[in-house]
Amino acid sequence: MASPENQRHTFEQVIQERSKKPRYRGTTIPVHRYHKCSNPYCGDTIELTLKLNQASNAIEEIKFQGEGCAISIASADLMAGYVQGKSISEALNMVESFHRMMTGEIEFPPELQKLNILKGVAKFPLRVKCATLGWKTLQAAIESSAPMT
């Protein structure tokens, strides 16, 4: 088991890496779903686009643009990596599970290892809003029936 000091170092390393050089930044082509959400407490904003595979009802590609703290950008980028390729229902289940993990209702499972680094954020309610912003934006985009105009 990693020491608390090693866990903190890993947390900082992943957050910095994913916030400075997000792997899923941009806009999908075409845009099948779009949504933009903001955190009214701090001003963080995430704008998310989805390219869907209509035949399999799955997220073929996910991209986001955003301005915000390192936690909100890194969490959105990690989320994109986990949900790309997943079915819509799997993605919605992940959104629900992530929210429950961040509010302490359930434990982070081992298969979501990269997301485990965010569990320390759960101790700070205002930062939980930062970590869940991208996830809430994804849920709203999926539930929206209209693409970006």
Short mmCIF file of C-alpha atoms in Angstrom, two decimals:
data_model
loop_
_atom_site.label_atom_id
_atom_site.label_comp_id
_atom_site.label_asym_id
_atom_site.label_seq_id
_atom_site.Cartn_x
_atom_site.Cartn_y
_atom_site.Cartn_z
CA MET A 1 0.00 0.00 0.00
CA ALA A 2 1.31 3.43 -0.94
CA SER A 3 2.20 5.84 1.82
CA PRO A 4 0.09 9.00 2.21
CA GLU A 5 3.07 11.02 0.95
CA ASN A 6 3.33 8.87 -2.21
CA GLN A 7 -0.43 9.09 -2.75
CA ARG A 8 -0.29 12.89 -2.49
CA HIS A 9 2.61 13.01 -4.96
CA THR A 10 0.69 10.79 -7.42
CA PHE A 11 -2.43 12.95 -6.99
CA GLU A 12 -0.49 16.13 -7.72
CA GLN A 13 1.36 14.56 -10.65
CA VAL A 14 -1.79 13.25 -12.39
CA ILE A 15 -3.77 16.45 -11.75
CA GLN A 16 -0.97 18.63 -13.12
CA GLU A 17 -0.37 16.39 -16.15
CA ARG A 18 -4.05 16.12 -17.09
CA SER A 19 -4.85 19.78 -16.47
CA LYS A 20 -1.90 21.21 -18.40
CA LYS A 21 -2.05 18.80 -21.35
CA PRO A 22 -5.54 17.29 -21.53
CA ARG A 23 -5.73 14.34 -23.92
CA TYR A 24 -9.38 14.96 -24.83
CA ARG A 25 -9.39 18.72 -25.43
CA GLY A 26 -11.16 19.89 -28.57
CA THR A 27 -14.46 19.42 -30.37
CA THR A 28 -15.76 16.23 -31.95
CA ILE A 29 -16.59 16.13 -35.65
CA PRO A 30 -19.46 15.70 -36.10
CA VAL A 31 -21.16 16.93 -32.93
CA HIS A 32 -24.06 14.67 -31.98
CA ARG A 33 -24.47 16.06 -28.47
CA TYR A 34 -23.31 19.28 -26.84
CA HIS A 35 -23.63 20.84 -23.42
CA LYS A 36 -21.95 23.58 -21.42
CA CYS A 37 -21.98 23.79 -17.62
CA SER A 38 -20.45 26.22 -15.17
CA ASN A 39 -19.68 26.08 -11.49
CA PRO A 40 -21.29 29.21 -10.00
CA TYR A 41 -19.02 29.09 -6.94
CA CYS A 42 -15.73 29.47 -8.78
CA GLY A 43 -16.50 30.19 -12.44
CA ASP A 44 -15.11 26.93 -13.87
CA THR A 45 -16.74 26.10 -17.22
CA ILE A 46 -16.77 22.86 -19.22
CA GLU A 47 -18.09 22.68 -22.79
CA LEU A 48 -18.45 19.08 -23.96
CA THR A 49 -19.18 17.47 -27.34
CA LEU A 50 -19.97 13.86 -28.16
CA LYS A 51 -19.75 11.87 -31.36
CA LEU A 52 -22.06 8.88 -31.00
CA ASN A 53 -22.05 5.53 -32.75
CA GLN A 54 -25.72 5.32 -33.64
CA ALA A 55 -25.60 1.57 -34.35
CA SER A 56 -24.21 0.58 -30.95
CA ASN A 57 -25.58 3.55 -28.99
CA ALA A 58 -22.09 4.23 -27.68
CA ILE A 59 -19.82 7.23 -27.21
CA GLU A 60 -17.45 6.97 -30.15
CA GLU A 61 -15.57 10.14 -29.26
CA ILE A 62 -15.71 12.73 -26.49
CA LYS A 63 -13.96 16.10 -26.38
CA PHE A 64 -14.17 19.14 -24.13
CA GLN A 65 -13.08 22.74 -23.90
CA GLY A 66 -12.92 24.49 -20.60
CA GLU A 67 -11.56 27.09 -18.29
CA GLY A 68 -11.10 26.31 -14.66
CA CYS A 69 -8.99 24.95 -11.88
CA ALA A 70 -6.64 22.03 -12.30
CA ILE A 71 -9.08 19.64 -10.59
CA SER A 72 -12.03 20.41 -12.89
CA ILE A 73 -9.94 20.14 -16.08
CA ALA A 74 -8.09 17.00 -14.96
CA SER A 75 -11.29 15.30 -13.80
CA ALA A 76 -13.02 16.07 -17.13
CA ASP A 77 -10.03 14.64 -19.00
CA LEU A 78 -9.93 11.48 -16.87
CA MET A 79 -13.70 11.09 -17.33
CA ALA A 80 -13.36 11.32 -21.10
CA GLY A 81 -10.82 8.51 -21.08
CA TYR A 82 -13.12 6.27 -19.07
CA VAL A 83 -16.35 6.85 -21.01
CA GLN A 84 -15.07 6.92 -24.59
CA GLY A 85 -16.17 3.67 -26.22
CA LYS A 86 -18.75 2.95 -23.53
CA SER A 87 -22.47 2.61 -24.19
CA ILE A 88 -24.72 5.50 -23.20
CA SER A 89 -26.14 3.48 -20.29
CA GLU A 90 -22.64 2.51 -19.08
CA ALA A 91 -21.57 6.16 -19.22
CA LEU A 92 -24.62 7.30 -17.25
CA ASN A 93 -23.95 4.59 -14.65
CA MET A 94 -20.36 5.83 -14.36
CA VAL A 95 -21.59 9.40 -13.83
CA GLU A 96 -23.86 8.21 -11.01
CA SER A 97 -21.11 6.07 -9.45
CA PHE A 98 -18.55 8.88 -9.64
CA HIS A 99 -20.91 11.30 -7.92
CA ARG A 100 -21.62 8.74 -5.19
CA MET A 101 -17.88 8.07 -4.77
CA MET A 102 -17.13 11.79 -4.48
CA THR A 103 -19.82 12.29 -1.85
CA GLY A 104 -18.54 9.31 0.16
CA GLU A 105 -21.59 7.09 -0.38
CA ILE A 106 -19.54 4.29 -1.97
CA GLU A 107 -15.86 3.36 -2.24
CA PHE A 108 -13.80 3.85 -5.37
CA PRO A 109 -13.47 0.40 -6.99
CA PRO A 110 -10.03 -0.85 -8.10
CA GLU A 111 -11.06 -0.89 -11.79
CA LEU A 112 -11.32 2.90 -11.66
CA GLN A 113 -7.74 3.16 -10.43
CA LYS A 114 -6.93 6.49 -12.10
CA LEU A 115 -10.07 8.03 -10.61
CA ASN A 116 -8.96 6.88 -7.16
CA ILE A 117 -6.52 9.77 -7.11
CA LEU A 118 -9.51 12.12 -6.88
CA LYS A 119 -10.90 10.57 -3.70
CA GLY A 120 -8.91 13.00 -1.53
CA VAL A 121 -10.97 15.81 -3.04
CA ALA A 122 -14.07 14.33 -1.38
CA LYS A 123 -12.92 15.87 1.92
CA PHE A 124 -13.50 19.36 0.50
CA PRO A 125 -17.15 19.94 -0.53
CA LEU A 126 -16.44 22.96 -2.74
CA ARG A 127 -13.71 21.05 -4.58
CA VAL A 128 -16.13 18.14 -5.13
CA LYS A 129 -18.12 20.54 -7.32
CA CYS A 130 -14.94 21.11 -9.36
CA ALA A 131 -14.28 17.39 -9.73
CA THR A 132 -17.87 16.58 -10.73
CA LEU A 133 -18.43 19.46 -13.18
CA GLY A 134 -17.30 17.53 -16.27
CA TRP A 135 -19.34 14.51 -15.21
CA LYS A 136 -22.50 16.61 -14.78
CA THR A 137 -21.84 18.17 -18.18
CA LEU A 138 -21.57 14.69 -19.71
CA GLN A 139 -24.87 13.63 -18.15
CA ALA A 140 -26.60 16.77 -19.45
CA ALA A 141 -25.12 16.26 -22.94
CA ILE A 142 -26.30 12.65 -23.06
CA GLU A 143 -29.77 13.56 -21.83
CA SER A 144 -30.02 16.39 -24.36
CA SER A 145 -31.59 15.35 -27.63
CA ALA A 146 -30.25 18.28 -29.61
CA PRO A 147 -26.79 18.63 -31.14
CA MET A 148 -24.92 21.91 -31.05
CA THR A 149 -26.37 24.47 -33.46
#
